[in-house]
mmCIF file with all atom_site columns, C-alpha atoms in Angstrom:
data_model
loop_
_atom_site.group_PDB
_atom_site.id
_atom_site.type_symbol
_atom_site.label_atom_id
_atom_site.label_alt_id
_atom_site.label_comp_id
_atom_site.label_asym_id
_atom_site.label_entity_id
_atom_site.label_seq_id
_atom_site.pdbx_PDB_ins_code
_atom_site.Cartn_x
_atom_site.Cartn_y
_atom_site.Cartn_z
_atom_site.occupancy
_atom_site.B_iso_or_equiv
_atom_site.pdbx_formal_charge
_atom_site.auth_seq_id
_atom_site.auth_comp_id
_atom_site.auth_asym_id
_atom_site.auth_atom_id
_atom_site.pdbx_PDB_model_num
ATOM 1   C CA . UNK O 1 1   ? 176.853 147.999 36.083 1.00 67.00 ? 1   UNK O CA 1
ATOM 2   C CA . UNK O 1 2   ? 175.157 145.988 38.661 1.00 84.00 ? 2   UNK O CA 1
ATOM 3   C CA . UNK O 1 3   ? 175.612 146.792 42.442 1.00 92.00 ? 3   UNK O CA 1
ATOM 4   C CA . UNK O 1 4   ? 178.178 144.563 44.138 1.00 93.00 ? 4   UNK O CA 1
ATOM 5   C CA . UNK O 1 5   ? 177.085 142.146 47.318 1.00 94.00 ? 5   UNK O CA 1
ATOM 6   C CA . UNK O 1 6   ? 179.629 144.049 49.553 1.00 96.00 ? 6   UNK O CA 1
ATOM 7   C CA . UNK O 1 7   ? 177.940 147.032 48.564 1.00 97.00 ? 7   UNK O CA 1
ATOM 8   C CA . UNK O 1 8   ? 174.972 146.333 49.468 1.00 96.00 ? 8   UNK O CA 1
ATOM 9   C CA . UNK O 1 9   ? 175.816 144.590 52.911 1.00 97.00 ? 9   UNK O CA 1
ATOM 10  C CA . UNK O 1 10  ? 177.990 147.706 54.000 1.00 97.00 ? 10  UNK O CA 1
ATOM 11  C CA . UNK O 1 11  ? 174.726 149.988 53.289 1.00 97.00 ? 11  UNK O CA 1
ATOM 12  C CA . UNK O 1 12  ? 172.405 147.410 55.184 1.00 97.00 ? 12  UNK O CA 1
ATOM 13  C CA . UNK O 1 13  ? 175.500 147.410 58.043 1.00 96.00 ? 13  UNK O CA 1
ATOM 14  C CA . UNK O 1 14  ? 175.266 151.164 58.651 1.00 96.00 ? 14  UNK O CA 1
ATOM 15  C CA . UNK O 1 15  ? 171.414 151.193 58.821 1.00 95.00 ? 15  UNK O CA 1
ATOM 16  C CA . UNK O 1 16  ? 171.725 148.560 61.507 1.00 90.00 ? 16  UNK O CA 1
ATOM 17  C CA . UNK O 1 17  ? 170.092 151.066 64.411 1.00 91.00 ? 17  UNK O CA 1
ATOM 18  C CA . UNK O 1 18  ? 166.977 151.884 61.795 1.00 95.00 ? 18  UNK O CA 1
ATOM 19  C CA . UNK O 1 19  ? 165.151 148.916 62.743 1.00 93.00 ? 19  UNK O CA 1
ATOM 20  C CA . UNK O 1 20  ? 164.955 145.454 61.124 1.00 95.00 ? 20  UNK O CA 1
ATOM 21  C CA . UNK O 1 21  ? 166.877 146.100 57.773 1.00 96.00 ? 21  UNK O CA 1
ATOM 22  C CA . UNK O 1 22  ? 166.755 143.413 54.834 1.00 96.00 ? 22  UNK O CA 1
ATOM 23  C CA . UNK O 1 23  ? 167.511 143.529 51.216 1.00 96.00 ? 23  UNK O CA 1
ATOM 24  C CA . UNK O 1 24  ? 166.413 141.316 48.088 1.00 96.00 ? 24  UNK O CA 1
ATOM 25  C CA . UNK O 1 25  ? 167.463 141.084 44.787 1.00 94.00 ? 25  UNK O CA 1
ATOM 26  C CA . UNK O 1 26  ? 164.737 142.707 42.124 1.00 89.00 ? 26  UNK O CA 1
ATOM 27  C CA . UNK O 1 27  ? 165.519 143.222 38.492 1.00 83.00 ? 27  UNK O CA 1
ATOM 28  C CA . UNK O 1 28  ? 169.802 142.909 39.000 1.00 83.00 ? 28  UNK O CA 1
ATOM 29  C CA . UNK O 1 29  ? 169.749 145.313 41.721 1.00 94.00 ? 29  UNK O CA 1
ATOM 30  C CA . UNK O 1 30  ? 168.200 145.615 45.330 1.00 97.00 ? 30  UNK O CA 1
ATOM 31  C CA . UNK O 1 31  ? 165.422 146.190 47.680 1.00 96.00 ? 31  UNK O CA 1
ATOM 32  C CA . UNK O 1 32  ? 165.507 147.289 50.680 1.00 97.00 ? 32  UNK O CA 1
ATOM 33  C CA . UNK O 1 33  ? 163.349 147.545 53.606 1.00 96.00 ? 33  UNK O CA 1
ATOM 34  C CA . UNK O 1 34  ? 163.006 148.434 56.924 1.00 95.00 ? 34  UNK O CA 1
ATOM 35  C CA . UNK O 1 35  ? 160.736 146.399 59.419 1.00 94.00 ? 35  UNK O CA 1
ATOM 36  C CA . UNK O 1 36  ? 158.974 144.900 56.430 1.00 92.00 ? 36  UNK O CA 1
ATOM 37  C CA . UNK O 1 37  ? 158.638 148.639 54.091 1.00 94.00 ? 37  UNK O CA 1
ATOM 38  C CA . UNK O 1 38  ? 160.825 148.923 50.809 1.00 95.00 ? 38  UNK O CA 1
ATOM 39  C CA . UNK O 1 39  ? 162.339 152.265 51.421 1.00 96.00 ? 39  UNK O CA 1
ATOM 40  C CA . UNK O 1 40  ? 165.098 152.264 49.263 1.00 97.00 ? 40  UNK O CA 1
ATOM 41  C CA . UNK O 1 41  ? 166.673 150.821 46.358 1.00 97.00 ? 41  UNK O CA 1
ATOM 42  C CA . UNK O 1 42  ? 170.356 150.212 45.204 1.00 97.00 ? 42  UNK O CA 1
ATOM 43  C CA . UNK O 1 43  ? 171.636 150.467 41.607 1.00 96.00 ? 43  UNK O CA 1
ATOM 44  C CA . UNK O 1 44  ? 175.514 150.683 40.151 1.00 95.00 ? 44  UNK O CA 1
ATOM 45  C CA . UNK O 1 45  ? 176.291 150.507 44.171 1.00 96.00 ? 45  UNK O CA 1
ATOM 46  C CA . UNK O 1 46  ? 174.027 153.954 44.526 1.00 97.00 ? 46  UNK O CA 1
ATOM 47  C CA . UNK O 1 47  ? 171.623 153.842 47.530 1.00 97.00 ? 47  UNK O CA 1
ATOM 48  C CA . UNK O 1 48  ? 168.387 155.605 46.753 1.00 98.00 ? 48  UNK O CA 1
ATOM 49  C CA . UNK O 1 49  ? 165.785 156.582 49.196 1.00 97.00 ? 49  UNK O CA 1
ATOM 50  C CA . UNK O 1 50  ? 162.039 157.223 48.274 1.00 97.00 ? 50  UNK O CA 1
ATOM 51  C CA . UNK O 1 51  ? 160.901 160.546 49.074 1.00 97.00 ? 51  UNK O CA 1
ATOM 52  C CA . UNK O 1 52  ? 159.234 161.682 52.219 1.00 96.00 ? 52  UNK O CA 1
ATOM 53  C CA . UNK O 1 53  ? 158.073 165.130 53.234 1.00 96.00 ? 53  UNK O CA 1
ATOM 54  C CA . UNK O 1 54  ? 160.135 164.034 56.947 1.00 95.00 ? 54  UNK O CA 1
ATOM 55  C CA . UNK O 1 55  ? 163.026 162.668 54.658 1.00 95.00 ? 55  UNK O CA 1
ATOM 56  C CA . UNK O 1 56  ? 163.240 166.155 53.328 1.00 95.00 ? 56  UNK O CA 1
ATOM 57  C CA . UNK O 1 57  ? 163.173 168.060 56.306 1.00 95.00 ? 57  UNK O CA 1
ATOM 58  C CA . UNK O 1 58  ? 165.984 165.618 57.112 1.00 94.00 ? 58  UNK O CA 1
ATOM 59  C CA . UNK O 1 59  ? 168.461 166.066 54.502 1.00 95.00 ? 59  UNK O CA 1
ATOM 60  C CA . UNK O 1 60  ? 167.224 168.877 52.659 1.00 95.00 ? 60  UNK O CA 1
ATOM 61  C CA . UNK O 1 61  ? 170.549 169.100 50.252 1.00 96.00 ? 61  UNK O CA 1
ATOM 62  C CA . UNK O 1 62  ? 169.878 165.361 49.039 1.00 96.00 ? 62  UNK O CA 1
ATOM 63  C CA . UNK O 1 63  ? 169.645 165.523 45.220 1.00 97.00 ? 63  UNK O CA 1
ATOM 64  C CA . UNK O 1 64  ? 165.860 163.769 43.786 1.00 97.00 ? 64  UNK O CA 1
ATOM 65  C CA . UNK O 1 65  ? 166.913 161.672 40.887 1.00 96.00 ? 65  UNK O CA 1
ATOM 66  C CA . UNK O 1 66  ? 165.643 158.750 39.069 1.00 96.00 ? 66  UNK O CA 1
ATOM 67  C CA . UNK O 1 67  ? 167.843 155.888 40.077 1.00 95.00 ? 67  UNK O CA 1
ATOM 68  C CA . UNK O 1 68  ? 166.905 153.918 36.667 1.00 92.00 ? 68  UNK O CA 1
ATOM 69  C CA . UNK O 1 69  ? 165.521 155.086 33.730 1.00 91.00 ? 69  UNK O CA 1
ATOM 70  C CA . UNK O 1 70  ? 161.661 156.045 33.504 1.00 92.00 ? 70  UNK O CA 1
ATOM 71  C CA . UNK O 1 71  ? 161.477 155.757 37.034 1.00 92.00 ? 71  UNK O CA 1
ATOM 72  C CA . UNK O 1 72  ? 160.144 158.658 39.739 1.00 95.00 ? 72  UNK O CA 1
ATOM 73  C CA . UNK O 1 73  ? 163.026 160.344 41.479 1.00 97.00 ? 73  UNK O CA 1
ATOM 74  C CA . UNK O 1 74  ? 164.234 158.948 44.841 1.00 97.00 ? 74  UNK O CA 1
ATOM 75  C CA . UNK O 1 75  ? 166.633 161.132 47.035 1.00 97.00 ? 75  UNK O CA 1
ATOM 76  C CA . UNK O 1 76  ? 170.127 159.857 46.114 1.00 98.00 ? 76  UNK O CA 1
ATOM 77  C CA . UNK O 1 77  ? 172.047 159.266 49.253 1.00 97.00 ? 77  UNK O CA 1
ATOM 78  C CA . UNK O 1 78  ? 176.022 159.876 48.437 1.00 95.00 ? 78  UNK O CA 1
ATOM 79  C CA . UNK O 1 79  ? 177.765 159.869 51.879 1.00 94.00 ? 79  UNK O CA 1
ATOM 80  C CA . UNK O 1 80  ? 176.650 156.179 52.858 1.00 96.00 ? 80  UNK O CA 1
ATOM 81  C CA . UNK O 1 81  ? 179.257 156.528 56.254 1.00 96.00 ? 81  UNK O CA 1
ATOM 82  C CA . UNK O 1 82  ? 177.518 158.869 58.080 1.00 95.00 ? 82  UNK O CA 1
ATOM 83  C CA . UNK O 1 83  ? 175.348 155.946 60.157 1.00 95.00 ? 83  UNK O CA 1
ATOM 84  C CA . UNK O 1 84  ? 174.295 159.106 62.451 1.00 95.00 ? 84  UNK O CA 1
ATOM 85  C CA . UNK O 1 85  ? 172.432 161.064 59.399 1.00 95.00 ? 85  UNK O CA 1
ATOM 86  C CA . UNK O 1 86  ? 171.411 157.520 57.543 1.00 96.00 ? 86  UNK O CA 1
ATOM 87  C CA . UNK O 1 87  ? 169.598 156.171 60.935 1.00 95.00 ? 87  UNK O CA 1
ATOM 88  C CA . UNK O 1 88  ? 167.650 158.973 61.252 1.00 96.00 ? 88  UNK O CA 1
ATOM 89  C CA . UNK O 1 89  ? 166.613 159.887 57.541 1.00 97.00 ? 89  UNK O CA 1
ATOM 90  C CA . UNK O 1 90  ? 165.661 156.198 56.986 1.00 97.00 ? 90  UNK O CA 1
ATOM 91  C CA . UNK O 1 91  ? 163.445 155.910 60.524 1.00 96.00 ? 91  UNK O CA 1
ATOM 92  C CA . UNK O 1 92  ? 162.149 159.090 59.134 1.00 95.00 ? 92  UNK O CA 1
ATOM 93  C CA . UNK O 1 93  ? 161.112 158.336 56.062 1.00 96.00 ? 93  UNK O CA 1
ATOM 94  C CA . UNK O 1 94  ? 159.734 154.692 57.051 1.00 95.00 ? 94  UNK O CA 1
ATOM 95  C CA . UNK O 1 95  ? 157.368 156.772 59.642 1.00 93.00 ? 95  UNK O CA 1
ATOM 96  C CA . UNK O 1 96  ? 155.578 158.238 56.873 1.00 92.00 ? 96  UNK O CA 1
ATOM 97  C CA . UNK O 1 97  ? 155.382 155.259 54.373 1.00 91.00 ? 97  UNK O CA 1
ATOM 98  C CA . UNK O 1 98  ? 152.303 152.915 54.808 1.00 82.00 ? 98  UNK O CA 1
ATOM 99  C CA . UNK O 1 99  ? 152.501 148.928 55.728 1.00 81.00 ? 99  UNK O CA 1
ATOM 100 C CA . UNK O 1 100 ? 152.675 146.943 52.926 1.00 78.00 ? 100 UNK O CA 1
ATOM 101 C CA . UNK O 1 101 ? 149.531 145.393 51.800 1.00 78.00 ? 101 UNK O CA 1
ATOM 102 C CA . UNK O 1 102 ? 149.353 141.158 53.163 1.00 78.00 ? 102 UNK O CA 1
ATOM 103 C CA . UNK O 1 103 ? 149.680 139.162 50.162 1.00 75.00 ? 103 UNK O CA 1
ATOM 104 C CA . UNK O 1 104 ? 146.742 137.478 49.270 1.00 76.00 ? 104 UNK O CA 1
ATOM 105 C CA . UNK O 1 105 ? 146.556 133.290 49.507 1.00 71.00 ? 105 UNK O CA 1
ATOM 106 C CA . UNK O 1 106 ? 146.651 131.875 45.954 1.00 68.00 ? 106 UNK O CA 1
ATOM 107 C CA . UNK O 1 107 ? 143.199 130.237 45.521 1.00 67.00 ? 107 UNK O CA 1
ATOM 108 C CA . UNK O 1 108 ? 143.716 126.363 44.524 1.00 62.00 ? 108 UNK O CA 1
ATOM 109 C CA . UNK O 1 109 ? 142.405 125.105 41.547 1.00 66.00 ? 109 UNK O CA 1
ATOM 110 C CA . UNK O 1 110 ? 140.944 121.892 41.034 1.00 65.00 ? 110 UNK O CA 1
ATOM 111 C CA . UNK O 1 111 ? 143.543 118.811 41.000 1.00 60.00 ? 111 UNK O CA 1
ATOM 112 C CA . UNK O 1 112 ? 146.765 121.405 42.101 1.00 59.00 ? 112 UNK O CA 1
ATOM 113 C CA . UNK O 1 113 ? 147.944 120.092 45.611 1.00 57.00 ? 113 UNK O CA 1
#
């Protein structure tokens, strides 16, 4: 089951005091990042945050689970109202995780415009 748009919005609607929040599209479910970091995914309208040493002192009692088959565990976030407990587990955890790398320019070859 693929996460719903509404979903998705109301999760990027109660991080709204993390910082910059966006979300894409990847494989028929989300990404979503926080000034620019991929922090979290959603599946089957589940929001799953990587794991963070600071995310854990956070919520301690979050569940680590995979949220997709052969992939590394992710705390599993259930109660996706508390904006309070969200905020500061996802500044948290964004603290700890590097930039992204800048995408490097796609060389030209000969004859492309």
């Amino acid at each position: 089951m693929a996460s719903r748009p509404e979903f998705v919005q109301y999760v990027a609607d109660q991080l709204y005091g993390a910082g910059e929040i966006a979300y894409r599209k990847m494989f028929g479910e989300y990404g979503v990042y926080c000034d620019g970091k991929i922090f979290a995914l959603i599946c089957d309208d589940q929001l799953f945050i990587k794991i963070t040493e600071a995310g854990r002192e956070v919520c301690p009692e979050l569940e680590e689970v995979p949220p997709y088959e052969g992939a590394k565990p992710y705390f599993l976030v259930e109660d996706v109202d508390d904006r309070d407990m969200l905020t500061k587990l996802v500044q948290e955890t964004c603290r700890e995780l590097p930039m992204p790398k800048p995408k490097k320019k796609r060389r030209r070859r000969n004859g492309e415009a």
